Amino acid sequence: SLHDALPICIAVWIALKVADRLVKPVNELVDAARQITAGDLSARVPSPQARDEIGILSNAFNRMAQRLEAQTGALMTANSQLENRRAFIEAILSGVSAGVLAVDHDRTIRMANDSARRILTAGDADVADRNLRDVSRDLNGLIDERIPAEIVQIRVGTELRTLAVKIAPDRSGHVLTFDDITQQLADQRRAAWSDVARRIAHEIKNPLTPIQLAAERLQRRYAKEVT
């Protein structure tokens, strides 16, 4: 009868309300966790009113999400600053005539400017992420021998190039700077030979002058007697 069913309906309604009150915070927590997993770090659980276990868990979740969002933002900012700094350094090094290489402890080339590529390769081949041993055994040998500065000859294709190299260790590996002084040495050799030739010509000319004068005097004196 209606009189008997009314208490049952009221009990069911109360049970549903209680269940909804218990399940809703859990559903909100699950939804927020799914949003965090999908990459939305701004997701939060609505501030719980109750001080029960679900409320404590929700507050802890919100604190965790807030900290995660802050740390991720700081990490993205740091990565952006590092990328900007790297681009700035590469822009500066692109206009430097000296070759610059940065290698890690495994001798993998992490950074090379345009001059380094031109000096170490027959063309403008990219040397980044290659091992220094494969690019130049001579430069790699200087690191092995812990020589901070040296003049070395390397073979690039069929051409010999003379490099003035400096090596500086750092926390991540080594930084190598080098100048191609092949043409400079050739100019110095030509200048040296030119000076030698000038000195030889001077030394030859000095005794030739009195010989020429003596010959001219003999010619004037004995020209009529010598047939």
mmCIF file of N, CA and C in Angstrom, residues 118-221:
data_model
loop_
_atom_site.group_PDB
_atom_site.id
_atom_site.type_symbol
_atom_site.label_atom_id
_atom_site.label_comp_id
_atom_site.label_asym_id
_atom_site.label_seq_id
_atom_site.Cartn_x
_atom_site.Cartn_y
_atom_site.Cartn_z
ATOM 1 N N ARG A 118 83.888 24.131 -41.676
ATOM 2 C CA ARG A 118 84.666 24.424 -42.882
ATOM 3 C C ARG A 118 86.111 23.946 -42.757
ATOM 4 N N ILE A 119 86.677 24.085 -41.558
ATOM 5 C CA ILE A 119 88.081 23.725 -41.371
ATOM 6 C C ILE A 119 88.267 22.212 -41.335
ATOM 7 N N LEU A 120 87.363 21.505 -40.685
ATOM 8 C CA LEU A 120 87.556 20.069 -40.440
ATOM 9 C C LEU A 120 87.000 19.179 -41.536
ATOM 10 N N THR A 121 86.193 19.737 -42.431
ATOM 11 C CA THR A 121 85.612 18.909 -43.497
ATOM 12 C C THR A 121 85.952 19.511 -44.847
ATOM 13 N N ALA A 122 85.862 18.691 -45.875
ATOM 14 C CA ALA A 122 86.157 19.164 -47.227
ATOM 15 C C ALA A 122 85.124 20.170 -47.695
ATOM 16 N N GLY A 123 83.906 20.097 -47.139
ATOM 17 C CA GLY A 123 82.859 21.057 -47.481
ATOM 18 C C GLY A 123 82.309 21.679 -46.216
ATOM 19 N N ASP A 124 81.002 21.745 -46.114
ATOM 20 C CA ASP A 124 80.350 22.245 -44.907
ATOM 21 C C ASP A 124 79.539 21.126 -44.254
ATOM 22 N N ALA A 125 80.115 19.917 -44.252
ATOM 23 C CA ALA A 125 79.401 18.776 -43.691
ATOM 24 C C ALA A 125 79.155 18.988 -42.201
ATOM 25 N N ASP A 126 78.002 18.560 -41.730
ATOM 26 C CA ASP A 126 77.651 18.721 -40.328
ATOM 27 C C ASP A 126 78.416 17.695 -39.496
ATOM 28 N N VAL A 127 79.029 18.156 -38.410
ATOM 29 C CA VAL A 127 79.798 17.264 -37.547
ATOM 30 C C VAL A 127 79.125 17.065 -36.189
ATOM 31 N N ALA A 128 78.002 17.731 -35.952
ATOM 32 C CA ALA A 128 77.312 17.609 -34.671
ATOM 33 C C ALA A 128 76.841 16.171 -34.460
ATOM 34 N N ASP A 129 76.946 15.715 -33.215
ATOM 35 C CA ASP A 129 76.547 14.371 -32.771
ATOM 36 C C ASP A 129 77.459 13.279 -33.317
ATOM 37 N N ARG A 130 78.530 13.657 -34.015
ATOM 38 C CA ARG A 130 79.521 12.665 -34.432
ATOM 39 C C ARG A 130 80.624 12.584 -33.383
ATOM 40 N N ASN A 131 81.357 11.473 -33.393
ATOM 41 C CA ASN A 131 82.452 11.326 -32.452
ATOM 42 C C ASN A 131 83.690 12.030 -32.990
ATOM 43 N N LEU A 132 84.406 12.715 -32.092
ATOM 44 C CA LEU A 132 85.588 13.469 -32.511
ATOM 45 C C LEU A 132 86.634 12.552 -33.131
ATOM 46 N N ARG A 133 86.699 11.307 -32.689
ATOM 47 C CA ARG A 133 87.675 10.364 -33.262
ATOM 48 C C ARG A 133 87.431 10.168 -34.754
ATOM 49 N N ASP A 134 86.164 10.188 -35.171
ATOM 50 C CA ASP A 134 85.841 9.991 -36.577
ATOM 51 C C ASP A 134 86.063 11.261 -37.396
ATOM 52 N N VAL A 135 85.992 12.412 -36.750
ATOM 53 C CA VAL A 135 86.157 13.683 -37.461
ATOM 54 C C VAL A 135 87.625 14.055 -37.568
ATOM 55 N N SER A 136 88.373 13.936 -36.470
ATOM 56 C CA SER A 136 89.799 14.281 -36.472
ATOM 57 C C SER A 136 90.503 13.504 -35.372
ATOM 58 N N ARG A 137 91.282 12.505 -35.768
ATOM 59 C CA ARG A 137 92.041 11.721 -34.793
ATOM 60 C C ARG A 137 93.130 12.568 -34.135
ATOM 61 N N ASP A 138 93.649 13.550 -34.885
ATOM 62 C CA ASP A 138 94.721 14.382 -34.333
ATOM 63 C C ASP A 138 94.202 15.228 -33.169
ATOM 64 N N LEU A 139 93.035 15.869 -33.342
ATOM 65 C CA LEU A 139 92.468 16.655 -32.252
ATOM 66 C C LEU A 139 92.086 15.771 -31.079
ATOM 67 N N ASN A 140 91.556 14.609 -31.366
ATOM 68 C CA ASN A 140 91.211 13.677 -30.303
ATOM 69 C C ASN A 140 92.451 13.231 -29.545
ATOM 70 N N GLY A 141 93.567 13.063 -30.267
ATOM 71 C CA GLY A 141 94.822 12.674 -29.617
ATOM 72 C C GLY A 141 95.344 13.733 -28.670
ATOM 73 N N LEU A 142 95.127 15.013 -28.997
ATOM 74 C CA LEU A 142 95.567 16.081 -28.098
ATOM 75 C C LEU A 142 94.828 16.016 -26.767
ATOM 76 N N ILE A 143 93.533 15.667 -26.819
ATOM 77 C CA ILE A 143 92.777 15.520 -25.569
ATOM 78 C C ILE A 143 93.306 14.326 -24.780
ATOM 79 N N ASP A 144 93.589 13.223 -25.469
ATOM 80 C CA ASP A 144 94.118 12.041 -24.795
ATOM 81 C C ASP A 144 95.434 12.355 -24.097
ATOM 82 N N GLU A 145 96.283 13.166 -24.751
ATOM 83 C CA GLU A 145 97.595 13.488 -24.200
ATOM 84 C C GLU A 145 97.550 14.678 -23.244
ATOM 85 N N ARG A 146 96.357 15.264 -23.074
ATOM 86 C CA ARG A 146 96.160 16.394 -22.159
ATOM 87 C C ARG A 146 97.082 17.555 -22.517
ATOM 88 N N ILE A 147 97.175 17.842 -23.800
ATOM 89 C CA ILE A 147 97.975 18.969 -24.279
ATOM 90 C C ILE A 147 97.055 20.172 -24.420
ATOM 91 N N PRO A 148 97.290 21.262 -23.652
ATOM 92 C CA PRO A 148 96.359 22.403 -23.691
ATOM 93 C C PRO A 148 96.458 23.244 -24.952
ATOM 94 N N ALA A 149 97.634 23.268 -25.590
ATOM 95 C CA ALA A 149 97.824 24.081 -26.795
ATOM 96 C C ALA A 149 98.884 23.431 -27.655
ATOM 97 N N GLU A 150 98.646 23.421 -28.962
ATOM 98 C CA GLU A 150 99.586 22.763 -29.880
ATOM 99 C C GLU A 150 99.305 23.211 -31.304
ATOM 100 N N ILE A 151 100.307 23.102 -32.151
ATOM 101 C CA ILE A 151 100.141 23.312 -33.586
ATOM 102 C C ILE A 151 100.232 21.942 -34.248
ATOM 103 N N VAL A 152 99.189 21.560 -34.948
ATOM 104 C CA VAL A 152 99.128 20.232 -35.551
ATOM 105 C C VAL A 152 98.752 20.351 -37.025
ATOM 106 N N GLN A 153 99.129 19.334 -37.759
ATOM 107 C CA GLN A 153 98.716 19.214 -39.156
ATOM 108 C C GLN A 153 97.669 18.119 -39.253
ATOM 109 N N ILE A 154 96.576 18.412 -39.939
ATOM 110 C CA ILE A 154 95.541 17.415 -40.160
ATOM 111 C C ILE A 154 95.310 17.289 -41.661
ATOM 112 N N ARG A 155 94.837 16.150 -42.058
ATOM 113 C CA ARG A 155 94.528 15.929 -43.475
ATOM 114 C C ARG A 155 93.022 16.030 -43.666
ATOM 115 N N VAL A 156 92.621 16.914 -44.545
ATOM 116 C CA VAL A 156 91.212 17.091 -44.899
ATOM 117 C C VAL A 156 91.082 16.776 -46.376
ATOM 118 N N GLY A 157 90.547 15.587 -46.666
ATOM 119 C CA GLY A 157 90.514 15.138 -48.054
ATOM 120 C C GLY A 157 91.935 14.876 -48.528
ATOM 121 N N THR A 158 92.359 15.573 -49.542
ATOM 122 C CA THR A 158 93.732 15.438 -50.059
ATOM 123 C C THR A 158 94.607 16.604 -49.625
ATOM 124 N N GLU A 159 94.116 17.456 -48.756
ATOM 125 C CA GLU A 159 94.811 18.689 -48.379
ATOM 126 C C GLU A 159 95.300 18.601 -46.936
ATOM 127 N N LEU A 160 96.536 19.106 -46.717
ATOM 128 C CA LEU A 160 97.075 19.208 -45.372
ATOM 129 C C LEU A 160 96.808 20.609 -44.833
ATOM 130 N N ARG A 161 96.261 20.686 -43.620
ATOM 131 C CA ARG A 161 95.990 21.968 -43.008
ATOM 132 C C ARG A 161 96.704 22.042 -41.668
ATOM 133 N N THR A 162 97.259 23.191 -41.375
ATOM 134 C CA THR A 162 97.960 23.416 -40.116
ATOM 135 C C THR A 162 97.055 24.222 -39.192
ATOM 136 N N LEU A 163 96.826 23.696 -37.987
ATOM 137 C CA LEU A 163 95.918 24.325 -37.039
ATOM 138 C C LEU A 163 96.654 24.687 -35.761
ATOM 139 N N ALA A 164 96.344 25.868 -35.237
ATOM 140 C CA ALA A 164 96.795 26.265 -33.901
ATOM 141 C C ALA A 164 95.634 25.990 -32.951
ATOM 142 N N VAL A 165 95.810 24.997 -32.073
ATOM 143 C CA VAL A 165 94.709 24.461 -31.278
ATOM 144 C C VAL A 165 94.893 24.798 -29.807
ATOM 145 N N LYS A 166 93.779 25.144 -29.148
ATOM 146 C CA LYS A 166 93.735 25.302 -27.693
ATOM 147 C C LYS A 166 92.588 24.459 -27.156
ATOM 148 N N ILE A 167 92.841 23.788 -26.037
ATOM 149 C CA ILE A 167 91.844 22.888 -25.444
ATOM 150 C C ILE A 167 91.618 23.291 -23.992
ATOM 151 N N ALA A 168 90.349 23.484 -23.637
ATOM 152 C CA ALA A 168 89.983 23.841 -22.264
ATOM 153 C C ALA A 168 88.979 22.827 -21.745
ATOM 154 N N PRO A 169 89.283 22.139 -20.637
ATOM 155 C CA PRO A 169 88.307 21.204 -20.050
ATOM 156 C C PRO A 169 87.197 21.949 -19.316
ATOM 157 N N ASP A 170 86.004 21.370 -19.312
ATOM 158 C CA ASP A 170 84.922 21.897 -18.492
ATOM 159 C C ASP A 170 84.163 20.732 -17.873
ATOM 160 N N ARG A 171 83.083 21.028 -17.159
ATOM 161 C CA ARG A 171 82.377 19.976 -16.422
ATOM 162 C C ARG A 171 81.759 18.932 -17.337
ATOM 163 N N SER A 172 81.374 19.333 -18.541
ATOM 164 C CA SER A 172 80.691 18.402 -19.437
ATOM 165 C C SER A 172 81.627 17.744 -20.445
ATOM 166 N N GLY A 173 82.882 18.159 -20.497
ATOM 167 C CA GLY A 173 83.809 17.577 -21.469
ATOM 168 C C GLY A 173 84.957 18.522 -21.764
ATOM 169 N N HIS A 174 85.085 18.923 -23.036
ATOM 170 C CA HIS A 174 86.160 19.828 -23.450
ATOM 171 C C HIS A 174 85.642 20.800 -24.499
ATOM 172 N N VAL A 175 86.259 21.976 -24.530
ATOM 173 C CA VAL A 175 85.999 22.963 -25.568
ATOM 174 C C VAL A 175 87.292 23.171 -26.344
ATOM 175 N N LEU A 176 87.228 22.987 -27.660
ATOM 176 C CA LEU A 176 88.397 23.139 -28.521
ATOM 177 C C LEU A 176 88.219 24.362 -29.408
ATOM 178 N N THR A 177 89.230 25.214 -29.450
ATOM 179 C CA THR A 177 89.245 26.339 -30.386
ATOM 180 C C THR A 177 90.489 26.206 -31.238
ATOM 181 N N PHE A 178 90.356 26.493 -32.518
ATOM 182 C CA PHE A 178 91.501 26.327 -33.419
ATOM 183 C C PHE A 178 91.385 27.283 -34.598
ATOM 184 N N ASP A 179 92.562 27.749 -35.045
ATOM 185 C CA ASP A 179 92.670 28.624 -36.209
ATOM 186 C C ASP A 179 93.413 27.889 -37.304
ATOM 187 N N ASP A 180 92.952 28.057 -38.537
ATOM 188 C CA ASP A 180 93.648 27.501 -39.689
ATOM 189 C C ASP A 180 94.754 28.478 -40.089
ATOM 190 N N ILE A 181 96.012 28.125 -39.782
ATOM 191 C CA ILE A 181 97.145 29.013 -40.068
ATOM 192 C C ILE A 181 97.950 28.518 -41.278
ATOM 193 N N THR A 182 97.332 27.669 -42.098
ATOM 194 C CA THR A 182 98.031 27.133 -43.268
ATOM 195 C C THR A 182 98.499 28.249 -44.192
ATOM 196 N N GLN A 183 97.597 29.161 -44.551
ATOM 197 C CA GLN A 183 97.950 30.253 -45.446
ATOM 198 C C GLN A 183 98.933 31.208 -44.787
ATOM 199 N N GLN A 184 98.774 31.425 -43.505
ATOM 200 C CA GLN A 184 99.686 32.318 -42.790
ATOM 201 C C GLN A 184 101.110 31.785 -42.818
ATOM 202 N N LEU A 185 101.273 30.469 -42.585
ATOM 203 C CA LEU A 185 102.611 29.867 -42.639
ATOM 204 C C LEU A 185 103.179 29.932 -44.050
ATOM 205 N N ALA A 186 102.326 29.711 -45.057
ATOM 206 C CA ALA A 186 102.794 29.800 -46.439
ATOM 207 C C ALA A 186 103.276 31.214 -46.759
ATOM 208 N N ASP A 187 102.533 32.217 -46.296
ATOM 209 C CA ASP A 187 102.950 33.613 -46.507
ATOM 210 C C ASP A 187 104.261 33.903 -45.798
ATOM 211 N N GLN A 188 104.436 33.365 -44.594
ATOM 212 C CA GLN A 188 105.683 33.573 -43.863
ATOM 213 C C GLN A 188 106.857 32.922 -44.579
ATOM 214 N N ARG A 189 106.630 31.711 -45.127
ATOM 215 C CA ARG A 189 107.710 31.050 -45.865
ATOM 216 C C ARG A 189 108.083 31.838 -47.116
ATOM 217 N N ARG A 190 107.059 32.341 -47.835
ATOM 218 C CA ARG A 190 107.357 33.134 -49.028
ATOM 219 C C ARG A 190 108.109 34.404 -48.668
ATOM 220 N N ALA A 191 107.700 35.040 -47.550
ATOM 221 C CA ALA A 191 108.387 36.255 -47.125
ATOM 222 C C ALA A 191 109.827 35.948 -46.733
ATOM 223 N N ALA A 192 110.037 34.806 -46.064
ATOM 224 C CA ALA A 192 111.398 34.429 -45.666
ATOM 225 C C ALA A 192 112.275 34.166 -46.886
ATOM 226 N N TRP A 193 111.738 33.434 -47.881
ATOM 227 C CA TRP A 193 112.521 33.168 -49.088
ATOM 228 C C TRP A 193 112.779 34.451 -49.876
ATOM 229 N N SER A 194 111.809 35.358 -49.865
ATOM 230 C CA SER A 194 112.008 36.636 -50.548
ATOM 231 C C SER A 194 113.139 37.424 -49.893
ATOM 232 N N ASP A 195 113.187 37.389 -48.550
ATOM 233 C CA ASP A 195 114.258 38.087 -47.841
ATOM 234 C C ASP A 195 115.607 37.443 -48.121
ATOM 235 N N VAL A 196 115.626 36.109 -48.143
ATOM 236 C CA VAL A 196 116.877 35.408 -48.464
ATOM 237 C C VAL A 196 117.353 35.769 -49.867
ATOM 238 N N ALA A 197 116.433 35.776 -50.827
ATOM 239 C CA ALA A 197 116.802 36.117 -52.212
ATOM 240 C C ALA A 197 117.321 37.550 -52.295
ATOM 241 N N ARG A 198 116.719 38.460 -51.554
ATOM 242 C CA ARG A 198 117.163 39.851 -51.555
ATOM 243 C C ARG A 198 118.572 39.983 -50.969
ATOM 244 N N ARG A 199 118.842 39.240 -49.900
ATOM 245 C CA ARG A 199 120.165 39.283 -49.284
ATOM 246 C C ARG A 199 121.216 38.686 -50.225
ATOM 247 N N ILE A 200 120.845 37.581 -50.879
ATOM 248 C CA ILE A 200 121.800 36.949 -51.809
ATOM 249 C C ILE A 200 122.113 37.882 -52.964
ATOM 250 N N ALA A 201 121.054 38.530 -53.498
ATOM 251 C CA ALA A 201 121.276 39.476 -54.589
ATOM 252 C C ALA A 201 122.172 40.620 -54.155
ATOM 253 N N HIS A 202 121.981 41.086 -52.906
ATOM 254 C CA HIS A 202 122.821 42.177 -52.389
ATOM 255 C C HIS A 202 124.276 41.737 -52.268
ATOM 256 N N GLU A 203 124.474 40.493 -51.740
ATOM 257 C CA GLU A 203 125.839 39.991 -51.572
ATOM 258 C C GLU A 203 126.525 39.768 -52.921
ATOM 259 N N ILE A 204 125.752 39.390 -53.911
ATOM 260 C CA ILE A 204 126.337 39.188 -55.250
ATOM 261 C C ILE A 204 126.650 40.531 -55.902
ATOM 262 N N LYS A 205 125.772 41.490 -55.691
ATOM 263 C CA LYS A 205 125.938 42.798 -56.338
ATOM 264 C C LYS A 205 127.147 43.555 -55.805
ATOM 265 N N ASN A 206 127.474 43.396 -54.524
ATOM 266 C CA ASN A 206 128.587 44.130 -53.924
ATOM 267 C C ASN A 206 129.919 43.869 -54.642
ATOM 268 N N PRO A 207 130.349 42.626 -54.868
ATOM 269 C CA PRO A 207 131.634 42.432 -55.602
ATOM 270 C C PRO A 207 131.502 42.688 -57.096
ATOM 271 N N LEU A 208 130.302 42.647 -57.640
ATOM 272 C CA LEU A 208 130.156 42.875 -59.075
ATOM 273 C C LEU A 208 130.427 44.331 -59.448
ATOM 274 N N THR A 209 130.144 45.243 -58.556
ATOM 275 C CA THR A 209 130.319 46.668 -58.878
ATOM 276 C C THR A 209 131.787 47.018 -59.126
ATOM 277 N N PRO A 210 132.729 46.682 -58.211
ATOM 278 C CA PRO A 210 134.145 46.989 -58.529
ATOM 279 C C PRO A 210 134.674 46.211 -59.730
ATOM 280 N N ILE A 211 134.147 44.967 -59.921
ATOM 281 C CA ILE A 211 134.580 44.209 -61.100
ATOM 282 C C ILE A 211 134.153 44.922 -62.364
ATOM 283 N N GLN A 212 132.917 45.436 -62.357
ATOM 284 C CA GLN A 212 132.421 46.160 -63.535
ATOM 285 C C GLN A 212 133.246 47.421 -63.781
ATOM 286 N N LEU A 213 133.559 48.175 -62.715
ATOM 287 C CA LEU A 213 134.357 49.392 -62.863
ATOM 288 C C LEU A 213 135.755 49.085 -63.399
ATOM 289 N N ALA A 214 136.363 48.010 -62.855
ATOM 290 C CA ALA A 214 137.705 47.628 -63.324
ATOM 291 C C ALA A 214 137.667 47.215 -64.787
ATOM 292 N N ALA A 215 136.617 46.485 -65.173
ATOM 293 C CA ALA A 215 136.502 46.055 -66.568
ATOM 294 C C ALA A 215 136.316 47.261 -67.491
ATOM 295 N N GLU A 216 135.527 48.230 -67.065
ATOM 296 C CA GLU A 216 135.328 49.424 -67.892
ATOM 297 C C GLU A 216 136.628 50.221 -68.031
ATOM 298 N N ARG A 217 137.432 50.304 -66.949
ATOM 299 C CA ARG A 217 138.698 51.031 -67.025
ATOM 300 C C ARG A 217 139.685 50.313 -67.943
ATOM 301 N N LEU A 218 139.733 48.990 -67.834
ATOM 302 C CA LEU A 218 140.606 48.214 -68.733
ATOM 303 C C LEU A 218 140.183 48.386 -70.186
ATOM 304 N N GLN A 219 138.886 48.453 -70.390
ATOM 305 C CA GLN A 219 138.393 48.611 -71.761
ATOM 306 C C GLN A 219 138.830 49.958 -72.337
ATOM 307 N N ARG A 220 138.695 51.019 -71.487
ATOM 308 C CA ARG A 220 139.093 52.330 -71.983
ATOM 309 C C ARG A 220 140.603 52.407 -72.255
ATOM 310 N N ARG A 221 141.368 51.743 -71.431
ATOM 311 C CA ARG A 221 142.844 51.839 -71.546
ATOM 312 C C ARG A 221 143.405 50.975 -72.658
#
